[in-house]
């Protein structure tokens, strides 16, 4: 399209039009930015309140779960007789003792001997529990905070009565330092932090370990009056300097809704976080777009005759840049496909050889299982030889595949592996993950760790709203060949292609963790 301009339009007139254009543009942006700011501030306040309510509910739920042991005790009593009650309680005690958060646990039937889990028993603890029962043994349930040197515990105590009249007392201590690590895996995406303290101000949980056991009234601006709430609101709100972030924060304080406790929770938000009302922002952003576009069209109409050559050069440069960008994306995709093919070639022979060996052993010993084994093996290979075009599949498809893969592994290795799959958000099943991502994570866990009947490899898959977290216990093989991390490189390539940069793997003292973000 050719643009014409009358010769009567002088450079001076063009300069004046340019100034008018700038003034109109700045004025429009100023007015609309003010509107957006007002909406953002209102939305930020609403979202922070909503997030506070959600956060305290999450903490209350997690703390309440530790009190559900009473249900377990009741169930044990209902299924037990006088002859096997002690043995059944020992089993329950052993299960609790294997949990990382449990430091001490014990039980007593009637006024008999106090039984401890084998690894926890010591003379000092026996004397302490005897003294504790003497003071609190007549209560049906009780929990308190206790100290042991530098350690700090939440003690939970339950008393139940069997049908035959036997009295069962059961108790265990939660390590509050270990509880801090546990809560770091809960609600990871929250744009806030929280801490819990009791009525005396002693901090029971805080994301910074050095603050545990300290008095909240001394290290923060929280005052005793914050724990006395107005009936209508049920919480207090104040702006303060964070003892943790060293930033200005908005702090909500409320009583924690956990039975038989007198605890309080503080949820803290950085004051400068703006969680905007998306719909309103879109509305005014569109308005900005149309006004700015209209002004720019007038300006470019007048300016086109003077800059035609420069505009053409920039347009050619942009086309070349887009072409290079498309070629680069194509190379990334081809690289991911090559890695996938290499990965499949690496998996198939080894996996097939071991599976056929297992099938051979099953044919004579257990025909029914052998048939199921064969059917699952065929479905696995049908899945392997038909990769998706875009290298991603729905979470539901990948989950169905990995369940078959797990069946084959557990059939081969019996009690050497323990798998747990938890779905926290069913809507996540419609989202996407890289093809074979679950198999890569589980195969790496099996490949790099020692597993046995006595010390099984525990693998957990947790499906959240926007991610899948796969963890396995660590018992690494010694002198293992250097890791190629080929599978992880493949996954990273897929996520890079889809502009996802939050895929990660890391180790803790006891676990290896793989976080797979979900693709919408």
Coordinates of C-alpha atoms in Angstrom, one line a residue:
X1 CA 0.0 0.0 0.0
X2 CA 1.3 3.4 -1.0
X3 CA 0.9 6.4 1.4
X4 CA 0.7 10.0 0.1
X5 CA 1.2 13.2 1.9
X6 CA 0.3 16.7 0.7
X7 CA 3.3 18.9 0.1
X8 CA 1.6 21.6 2.3
X9 CA 2.3 19.4 5.4
X10 CA 5.6 20.9 6.5
X11 CA 8.2 19.5 8.9
X12 CA 6.9 21.9 11.6
X13 CA 3.4 20.6 11.3
X14 CA 4.7 17.0 11.5
X15 CA 6.7 17.9 14.7
X16 CA 3.6 19.4 16.3
X17 CA 1.6 16.3 15.5
X18 CA 4.3 14.1 17.0
X19 CA 4.1 16.1 20.3
X20 CA 0.3 15.8 20.3
X21 CA 0.7 12.0 19.8
X22 CA 3.1 11.7 22.7
X23 CA 0.9 13.7 25.0
X24 CA -2.2 11.8 24.1
X25 CA -0.4 8.5 24.6
X26 CA 1.1 9.4 27.9
X27 CA -2.2 10.8 29.2
X28 CA -4.1 7.6 28.1
X29 CA -1.6 5.3 29.7
X30 CA -1.6 7.4 33.0
X31 CA -5.4 7.3 33.3
X32 CA -5.6 3.6 32.5
X33 CA -2.6 2.7 34.8
X34 CA -4.4 4.5 37.7
X35 CA -7.5 2.4 37.1
X36 CA -5.4 -0.8 36.9
X37 CA -3.5 0.1 40.1
X38 CA -6.7 0.7 42.1
X39 CA -8.1 -2.6 40.9
X40 CA -4.8 -4.4 41.7
X41 CA -4.7 -3.0 45.2
X42 CA -8.2 -4.1 45.9
X43 CA -7.6 -7.5 44.3
X44 CA -4.3 -7.9 46.3
X45 CA -6.1 -7.4 49.6
X46 CA -8.8 -9.9 48.6
X47 CA -6.4 -12.5 47.4
X48 CA -4.1 -12.2 50.4
X49 CA -7.1 -12.7 52.7
X50 CA -8.2 -15.7 50.7
X51 CA -4.7 -17.1 50.7
X52 CA -4.4 -16.6 54.5
X53 CA -7.6 -18.6 55.0
X54 CA -6.3 -21.4 52.8
X55 CA -2.9 -21.4 54.5
X56 CA -4.3 -21.7 58.0
X57 CA -6.7 -24.4 56.9
X58 CA -3.8 -26.4 55.4
X59 CA -1.7 -26.1 58.6
X60 CA -4.7 -27.0 60.7
X61 CA -5.4 -30.0 58.6
X62 CA -1.7 -31.2 58.7
X63 CA -1.5 -30.8 62.5
X64 CA -4.8 -32.5 63.0
X65 CA -3.6 -35.6 61.1
X66 CA -1.2 -36.3 63.8
X67 CA -4.1 -36.5 66.2
X68 CA -5.8 -39.3 64.2
X69 CA -3.9 -41.9 66.1
X70 CA -6.9 -42.2 68.4
X71 CA -8.9 -43.8 65.5
X72 CA -6.0 -46.3 64.9
X73 CA -6.0 -47.2 68.6
X74 CA -9.8 -47.7 68.6
X75 CA -9.5 -50.0 65.6
X76 CA -6.7 -52.0 67.2
X77 CA -8.8 -52.5 70.3
X78 CA -11.9 -53.5 68.4
X79 CA -10.1 -56.3 66.5
X80 CA -7.9 -57.5 69.4
X81 CA -8.4 -59.9 72.3
X82 CA -6.6 -59.9 75.6
X83 CA -4.2 -62.4 74.2
X84 CA -3.1 -60.5 71.1
X85 CA -3.7 -56.9 72.2
X86 CA -0.1 -56.3 73.2
X87 CA 1.2 -57.8 69.9
X88 CA -1.1 -55.6 67.8
X89 CA -0.1 -52.5 69.7
X90 CA 3.6 -53.4 69.2
X91 CA 2.9 -53.6 65.4
X92 CA 1.3 -50.1 65.5
X93 CA 4.1 -48.8 67.6
X94 CA 6.7 -50.1 65.1
X95 CA 4.8 -48.5 62.2
X96 CA 4.9 -45.1 64.0
X97 CA 8.5 -45.5 64.9
X98 CA 9.5 -45.8 61.2
X99 CA 8.1 -42.4 60.5
X100 CA 10.8 -39.7 60.3
X101 CA 8.8 -37.2 62.4
X102 CA 8.3 -39.6 65.4
X103 CA 11.1 -39.4 67.9
X104 CA 9.7 -41.6 70.8
X105 CA 6.6 -43.7 71.0
X106 CA 5.3 -46.1 73.7
X107 CA 2.2 -47.8 75.1
X108 CA 0.9 -49.3 78.4
X109 CA -1.9 -51.8 79.1
X110 CA -3.6 -51.2 82.4
X111 CA -0.9 -50.4 84.9
X112 CA 1.6 -52.8 83.4
X113 CA 5.0 -52.4 81.9
X114 CA 5.6 -49.5 79.5
X115 CA 6.5 -50.8 76.1
X116 CA 8.7 -48.8 73.7
X117 CA 9.7 -49.4 70.1
X118 CA 13.0 -51.3 70.3
X119 CA 15.1 -48.5 68.8
X120 CA 13.8 -45.8 71.1
X121 CA 13.9 -47.4 74.6
X122 CA 16.2 -45.9 77.3
X123 CA 16.2 -45.6 81.1
X124 CA 15.8 -41.8 81.2
X125 CA 12.8 -42.0 78.9
X126 CA 11.1 -44.7 81.0
X127 CA 11.4 -42.6 84.1
X128 CA 10.1 -39.5 82.2
X129 CA 7.1 -41.4 80.8
X130 CA 6.2 -42.9 84.2
X131 CA 6.2 -39.4 85.6
X132 CA 4.1 -38.2 82.7
X133 CA 1.5 -40.9 83.2
X134 CA 1.4 -40.2 86.9
X135 CA 0.5 -36.6 86.1
X136 CA -1.8 -37.1 83.1
X137 CA -2.7 -40.8 82.9
X138 CA -6.4 -40.2 83.9
X139 CA -7.0 -38.0 80.9
X140 CA -8.7 -39.5 77.8
X141 CA -6.4 -37.5 75.4
X142 CA -3.8 -34.9 76.0
X143 CA -1.0 -33.2 74.0
X144 CA 1.7 -30.8 75.2
X145 CA 5.1 -29.5 74.2
X146 CA 8.2 -31.1 75.9
X147 CA 11.9 -30.6 75.7
X148 CA 14.9 -32.9 75.8
X149 CA 18.1 -31.0 75.8
X150 CA 18.3 -29.1 72.5
X151 CA 15.4 -31.1 71.1
X152 CA 11.8 -29.9 71.1
X153 CA 8.8 -32.2 70.8
X154 CA 5.0 -32.2 70.5
X155 CA 3.8 -35.1 72.7
X156 CA 0.5 -36.7 71.9
X157 CA -1.2 -39.0 74.5
X158 CA -4.3 -41.2 74.1
X159 CA -6.2 -43.3 76.7
X160 CA -8.8 -45.9 75.4
X161 CA -10.8 -48.6 77.1
X162 CA -11.4 -52.0 75.6
X163 CA -14.7 -53.9 75.8
X164 CA -13.2 -56.3 78.4
X165 CA -12.2 -53.4 80.6
X166 CA -8.5 -53.2 79.7
X167 CA -7.1 -49.6 79.7
X168 CA -4.7 -48.8 76.8
X169 CA -2.4 -45.7 77.1
X170 CA -0.5 -44.7 74.0
X171 CA 1.8 -41.8 73.3
X172 CA 4.4 -40.5 70.8
X173 CA 6.5 -37.4 70.3
X174 CA 6.7 -35.4 67.1
X175 CA 10.1 -33.9 66.4
X176 CA 9.4 -30.2 65.7
X177 CA 12.6 -29.7 63.8
X178 CA 11.8 -32.5 61.5
X179 CA 8.3 -31.1 61.2
X180 CA 9.8 -28.0 59.6
X181 CA 11.2 -30.1 56.8
X182 CA 7.9 -31.9 56.3
X183 CA 6.0 -28.6 56.0
X184 CA 8.5 -27.4 53.4
X185 CA 7.0 -30.0 51.0
X186 CA 3.4 -28.9 51.7
X187 CA 1.8 -25.9 49.8
X188 CA 5.1 -25.2 48.0
X189 CA 3.7 -22.6 45.6
X190 CA 2.3 -20.3 48.3
X191 CA 3.5 -16.7 48.1
X192 CA 3.6 -16.5 51.9
X193 CA 5.1 -18.1 55.0
X194 CA 3.5 -19.1 58.3
X195 CA 4.5 -19.9 61.8
X196 CA 2.7 -21.5 64.8
X197 CA 3.1 -20.6 68.5
X198 CA 1.4 -21.6 71.7
X199 CA -0.5 -19.5 74.3
X200 CA 2.8 -18.7 76.1
X201 CA 4.4 -17.4 72.8
X202 CA 6.7 -20.4 72.2
X203 CA 7.2 -20.9 68.5
X204 CA 6.4 -24.5 67.6
X205 CA 6.8 -24.3 63.8
X206 CA 8.7 -21.8 61.7
X207 CA 10.3 -22.1 58.2
X208 CA 13.5 -20.8 59.7
X209 CA 14.9 -23.4 62.2
X210 CA 16.6 -20.8 64.4
X211 CA 13.3 -19.3 65.5
X212 CA 11.9 -22.6 66.8
X213 CA 11.6 -22.5 70.6
X214 CA 12.0 -18.7 70.7
X215 CA 9.3 -16.4 72.2
X216 CA 7.2 -14.9 69.4
X217 CA 6.5 -11.8 71.5
X218 CA 10.2 -11.0 71.7
X219 CA 11.4 -11.6 68.1
X220 CA 8.3 -10.2 66.2
X221 CA 5.8 -7.4 66.7
X222 CA 3.1 -9.9 67.6
X223 CA 1.5 -8.9 70.9
X224 CA -0.7 -10.8 73.3
X225 CA -3.8 -8.8 72.2
X226 CA -3.4 -10.3 68.7
X227 CA -4.6 -13.6 70.2
X228 CA -7.9 -12.1 71.3
X229 CA -10.1 -11.7 68.3
X230 CA -13.2 -9.7 67.4
X231 CA -16.1 -12.2 67.1
X232 CA -17.0 -11.0 63.6
X233 CA -13.6 -11.2 62.0
X234 CA -11.9 -14.0 64.0
X235 CA -8.4 -12.7 63.1
X236 CA -6.1 -9.6 63.5
X237 CA -4.2 -7.9 60.6
X238 CA -1.3 -5.6 60.9
X239 CA 1.6 -4.4 58.7
X240 CA 5.1 -5.2 60.1
X241 CA 8.7 -5.8 59.4
X242 CA 9.3 -9.6 58.9
X243 CA 11.7 -11.2 61.3
X244 CA 12.3 -13.8 58.5
X245 CA 12.4 -11.9 55.2
X246 CA 13.5 -8.5 56.5
X247 CA 10.8 -6.9 54.3
X248 CA 7.5 -5.1 55.0
X249 CA 4.8 -7.7 55.3
X250 CA 1.0 -8.0 56.0
X251 CA 0.5 -10.3 59.0
X252 CA -2.7 -12.2 59.8
X253 CA -3.0 -13.8 63.2
X254 CA -5.7 -16.4 64.2
X255 CA -6.3 -19.3 66.6
X256 CA -5.3 -22.5 64.9
X257 CA -8.3 -24.9 64.6
X258 CA -6.7 -28.0 66.0
X259 CA -8.5 -30.0 68.7
X260 CA -7.2 -30.0 72.3
X261 CA -4.6 -27.3 71.5
X262 CA -4.3 -23.6 72.5
X263 CA -2.1 -22.6 69.5
X264 CA -2.1 -19.7 67.1
X265 CA -1.0 -19.2 63.5
X266 CA 0.5 -16.2 61.8
X267 CA 0.4 -16.0 58.0
X268 CA 2.7 -13.4 56.4
X269 CA 2.6 -11.8 52.9
X270 CA 5.2 -9.5 51.3
X271 CA 3.4 -6.2 51.1
X272 CA 4.6 -5.6 47.5
X273 CA 3.1 -8.8 46.0
X274 CA 0.3 -7.8 43.6
X275 CA -2.1 -10.6 42.8
X276 CA -4.1 -8.8 40.2
X277 CA -7.7 -9.4 39.2
X278 CA -7.0 -11.1 35.8
X279 CA -10.3 -10.3 34.2
X280 CA -10.2 -6.6 35.1
X281 CA -6.6 -6.4 33.9
X282 CA -7.6 -7.9 30.6
X283 CA -10.4 -5.5 30.2
X284 CA -8.3 -2.4 30.7
X285 CA -5.3 -3.8 28.9
X286 CA -7.5 -4.3 25.8
X287 CA -8.7 -0.7 26.2
X288 CA -5.0 0.5 26.3
X289 CA -4.3 -1.6 23.2
X290 CA -7.2 -0.1 21.1
X291 CA -6.5 3.5 22.1
X292 CA -2.7 3.1 21.5
X293 CA -3.3 1.3 18.2
X294 CA -5.6 4.1 17.0
X295 CA -3.0 6.8 17.9
X296 CA -0.2 4.8 16.4
X297 CA -2.1 4.3 13.1
X298 CA -2.4 8.1 12.7
X299 CA 1.2 8.6 13.6
X300 CA 2.5 5.9 11.3
X301 CA 0.3 7.2 8.4
X302 CA 2.1 10.5 8.6
X303 CA 5.5 9.1 9.3
X304 CA 5.5 6.3 6.7
X305 CA 6.6 8.4 3.8
X306 CA 9.8 9.4 5.6
X307 CA 10.7 6.0 6.9
X308 CA 9.6 3.6 4.2
X309 CA 13.1 2.3 3.5
X310 CA 14.0 1.9 7.1
X311 CA 10.7 0.2 7.9
X312 CA 11.3 -2.2 5.0
X313 CA 14.8 -3.1 6.3
X314 CA 13.4 -3.8 9.8
X315 CA 10.6 -5.9 8.4
X316 CA 13.1 -8.0 6.4
X317 CA 15.2 -8.4 9.5
X318 CA 12.2 -9.4 11.6
X319 CA 11.2 -12.0 9.0
X320 CA 14.8 -13.4 9.0
X321 CA 14.7 -13.5 12.8
X322 CA 11.4 -15.3 12.8
X323 CA 12.7 -17.8 10.3
X324 CA 15.8 -18.5 12.4
X325 CA 13.6 -18.8 15.5
X326 CA 11.4 -21.4 13.8
X327 CA 14.4 -23.3 12.6
X328 CA 15.8 -23.3 16.1
X329 CA 12.5 -24.6 17.6
X330 CA 12.5 -27.3 14.9
X331 CA 16.1 -28.3 15.8
X332 CA 15.1 -28.5 19.5
X333 CA 12.1 -30.7 18.7
X334 CA 14.2 -33.0 16.4
X335 CA 16.9 -33.2 19.2
X336 CA 14.2 -34.3 21.7
X337 CA 12.8 -36.9 19.3
X338 CA 16.3 -38.3 18.7
X339 CA 16.9 -38.5 22.5
X340 CA 13.5 -40.2 22.9
X341 CA 14.4 -42.8 20.3
X342 CA 17.8 -43.4 21.9
X343 CA 16.1 -43.7 25.3
X344 CA 13.6 -46.3 23.9
X345 CA 16.5 -48.2 22.3
X346 CA 18.3 -48.2 25.6
X347 CA 15.2 -49.3 27.6
X348 CA 13.7 -51.9 25.2
X349 CA 16.3 -54.8 25.0
X350 CA 17.2 -54.7 28.7
X351 CA 13.7 -54.4 29.9
X352 CA 12.3 -57.0 27.5
X353 CA 15.1 -59.5 28.4
X354 CA 14.4 -59.3 32.2
X355 CA 10.6 -59.4 31.6
X356 CA 10.8 -62.5 29.5
X357 CA 13.0 -64.2 32.1
X358 CA 10.4 -63.4 34.7
X359 CA 7.5 -64.6 32.5
X360 CA 9.4 -67.9 31.9
X361 CA 9.5 -68.5 35.6
X362 CA 5.9 -67.6 36.1
X363 CA 4.4 -69.9 33.4
X364 CA 4.9 -73.0 35.4
X365 CA 4.6 -71.6 38.9
X366 CA 1.6 -69.3 38.5
X367 CA -0.3 -69.4 35.2
X368 CA -2.9 -66.8 36.2
X369 CA -0.2 -64.2 37.1
X370 CA 1.7 -65.2 34.0
X371 CA -1.3 -64.3 31.8
X372 CA -1.7 -60.9 33.5
X373 CA 2.0 -60.4 33.2
X374 CA 2.0 -61.1 29.5
X375 CA -1.0 -58.8 28.9
X376 CA 0.6 -55.9 30.8
X377 CA 3.9 -56.5 29.0
X378 CA 2.1 -56.3 25.6
X379 CA 0.3 -53.1 26.6
X380 CA 3.6 -51.6 27.7
X381 CA 5.3 -52.3 24.4
X382 CA 2.2 -51.0 22.5
X383 CA 2.7 -47.8 24.4
X384 CA 6.4 -47.7 23.8
X385 CA 6.2 -48.2 20.0
X386 CA 3.6 -45.6 19.4
X387 CA 5.1 -42.3 20.8
X388 CA 2.9 -39.2 20.5
X389 CA 3.7 -36.6 17.9
X390 CA 4.5 -33.8 20.3
X391 CA 6.4 -36.0 22.9
X392 CA 3.7 -35.3 25.5
X393 CA 0.8 -37.3 26.8
X394 CA -2.0 -36.8 29.2
X395 CA -1.2 -37.4 32.9
X396 CA -4.0 -40.1 32.9
X397 CA -2.3 -42.0 30.0
X398 CA 1.1 -41.9 31.6
X399 CA -0.4 -43.0 35.0
X400 CA -2.1 -46.0 33.3
X401 CA 1.2 -47.0 31.7
X402 CA 3.2 -46.7 34.9
X403 CA 0.7 -48.8 36.8
X404 CA 1.4 -51.7 34.4
X405 CA 5.1 -51.1 34.6
X406 CA 4.9 -51.2 38.4
X407 CA 3.0 -54.5 38.2
X408 CA 5.8 -56.0 36.2
X409 CA 8.5 -54.7 38.6
X410 CA 6.6 -55.9 41.7
X411 CA 6.0 -59.3 40.1
X412 CA 9.7 -59.7 39.4
X413 CA 11.0 -58.4 42.7
X414 CA 8.2 -59.2 45.2
X415 CA 8.8 -57.3 48.4
X416 CA 11.8 -55.3 47.3
X417 CA 9.8 -52.3 46.1
X418 CA 7.0 -50.3 47.6
X419 CA 5.0 -48.0 45.4
X420 CA 2.5 -45.4 46.5
X421 CA 0.4 -43.2 44.2
X422 CA -1.6 -40.3 45.6
X423 CA -3.9 -38.1 43.5
X424 CA -4.6 -34.8 45.3
X425 CA -6.3 -33.1 42.4
X426 CA -8.3 -35.2 39.8
X427 CA -8.4 -32.2 37.4
X428 CA -4.7 -32.5 36.9
X429 CA -5.2 -35.9 35.1
X430 CA -6.3 -33.9 32.0
X431 CA -3.0 -32.0 31.9
X432 CA 0.1 -33.2 30.0
X433 CA 3.5 -34.6 31.0
X434 CA 6.5 -35.7 28.8
X435 CA 6.1 -39.1 27.3
X436 CA 7.8 -41.8 29.5
X437 CA 8.6 -39.3 32.3
X438 CA 7.3 -41.6 35.1
X439 CA 9.2 -44.6 33.7
X440 CA 12.4 -42.5 33.6
X441 CA 12.1 -41.4 37.2
X442 CA 11.2 -44.9 38.5
X443 CA 13.8 -46.7 36.4
X444 CA 16.5 -44.3 37.7
X445 CA 15.5 -45.0 41.3
X446 CA 15.7 -48.8 40.7
X447 CA 19.0 -48.5 38.8
X448 CA 20.9 -46.4 41.3
X449 CA 19.6 -47.8 44.7
X450 CA 19.9 -51.1 46.6
X451 CA 16.6 -52.8 47.4
X452 CA 15.9 -55.9 49.4
X453 CA 13.1 -57.6 51.3
X454 CA 14.5 -56.2 54.6
X455 CA 15.1 -52.7 53.2
X456 CA 12.7 -52.1 50.3
X457 CA 13.0 -49.2 47.9
X458 CA 10.0 -46.9 48.6
X459 CA 8.8 -44.9 45.6
X460 CA 6.0 -42.3 46.0
X461 CA 4.1 -40.5 43.3
X462 CA 2.1 -37.4 44.4
X463 CA -0.2 -35.7 41.8
X464 CA -0.8 -32.1 42.7
X465 CA -2.7 -29.3 40.8
X466 CA 0.3 -28.1 38.7
X467 CA 3.0 -30.7 39.2
X468 CA 3.9 -34.3 40.0
X469 CA 6.4 -35.1 42.7
X470 CA 8.2 -38.4 42.6
X471 CA 10.4 -39.4 45.5
X472 CA 12.4 -42.4 46.4
X473 CA 14.3 -43.4 49.5
X474 CA 18.1 -43.3 49.1
X475 CA 20.3 -46.4 49.5
X476 CA 22.7 -45.8 46.7
X477 CA 24.9 -48.5 45.2
X478 CA 28.6 -48.2 45.8
X479 CA 31.1 -47.8 43.0
X480 CA 28.2 -47.3 40.5
X481 CA 29.3 -46.2 37.0
X482 CA 29.2 -42.5 36.3
X483 CA 25.6 -41.4 35.6
X484 CA 24.8 -40.2 32.1
X485 CA 21.5 -38.6 33.2
X486 CA 20.3 -39.3 29.7
X487 CA 16.7 -39.5 30.8
X488 CA 16.8 -36.3 32.7
X489 CA 18.3 -34.5 29.7
X490 CA 15.5 -35.8 27.5
X491 CA 12.9 -34.5 30.0
X492 CA 14.7 -31.1 30.2
X493 CA 14.7 -30.8 26.4
X494 CA 10.9 -31.5 26.3
X495 CA 10.2 -28.9 29.0
X496 CA 12.5 -26.4 27.2
X497 CA 10.5 -26.9 24.0
X498 CA 7.3 -26.1 25.9
X499 CA 8.9 -23.1 27.7
X500 CA 8.8 -24.8 31.1
X501 CA 11.8 -24.1 33.3
X502 CA 10.6 -25.5 36.6
X503 CA 11.6 -29.2 36.0
X504 CA 14.1 -30.2 38.7
X505 CA 15.7 -33.1 40.5
X506 CA 17.5 -32.9 43.9
X507 CA 18.7 -35.1 46.8
X508 CA 18.1 -34.7 50.5
X509 CA 19.7 -36.8 53.3
X510 CA 17.1 -39.5 52.9
X511 CA 15.3 -39.0 49.5
X512 CA 15.8 -38.3 45.8
X513 CA 13.1 -36.0 44.5
X514 CA 12.0 -35.4 40.9
X515 CA 9.5 -32.6 40.2
X516 CA 7.6 -32.8 36.9
X517 CA 5.6 -29.6 36.1
X518 CA 2.3 -30.2 34.3
X519 CA 1.8 -28.8 30.8
X520 CA -1.6 -27.2 30.1

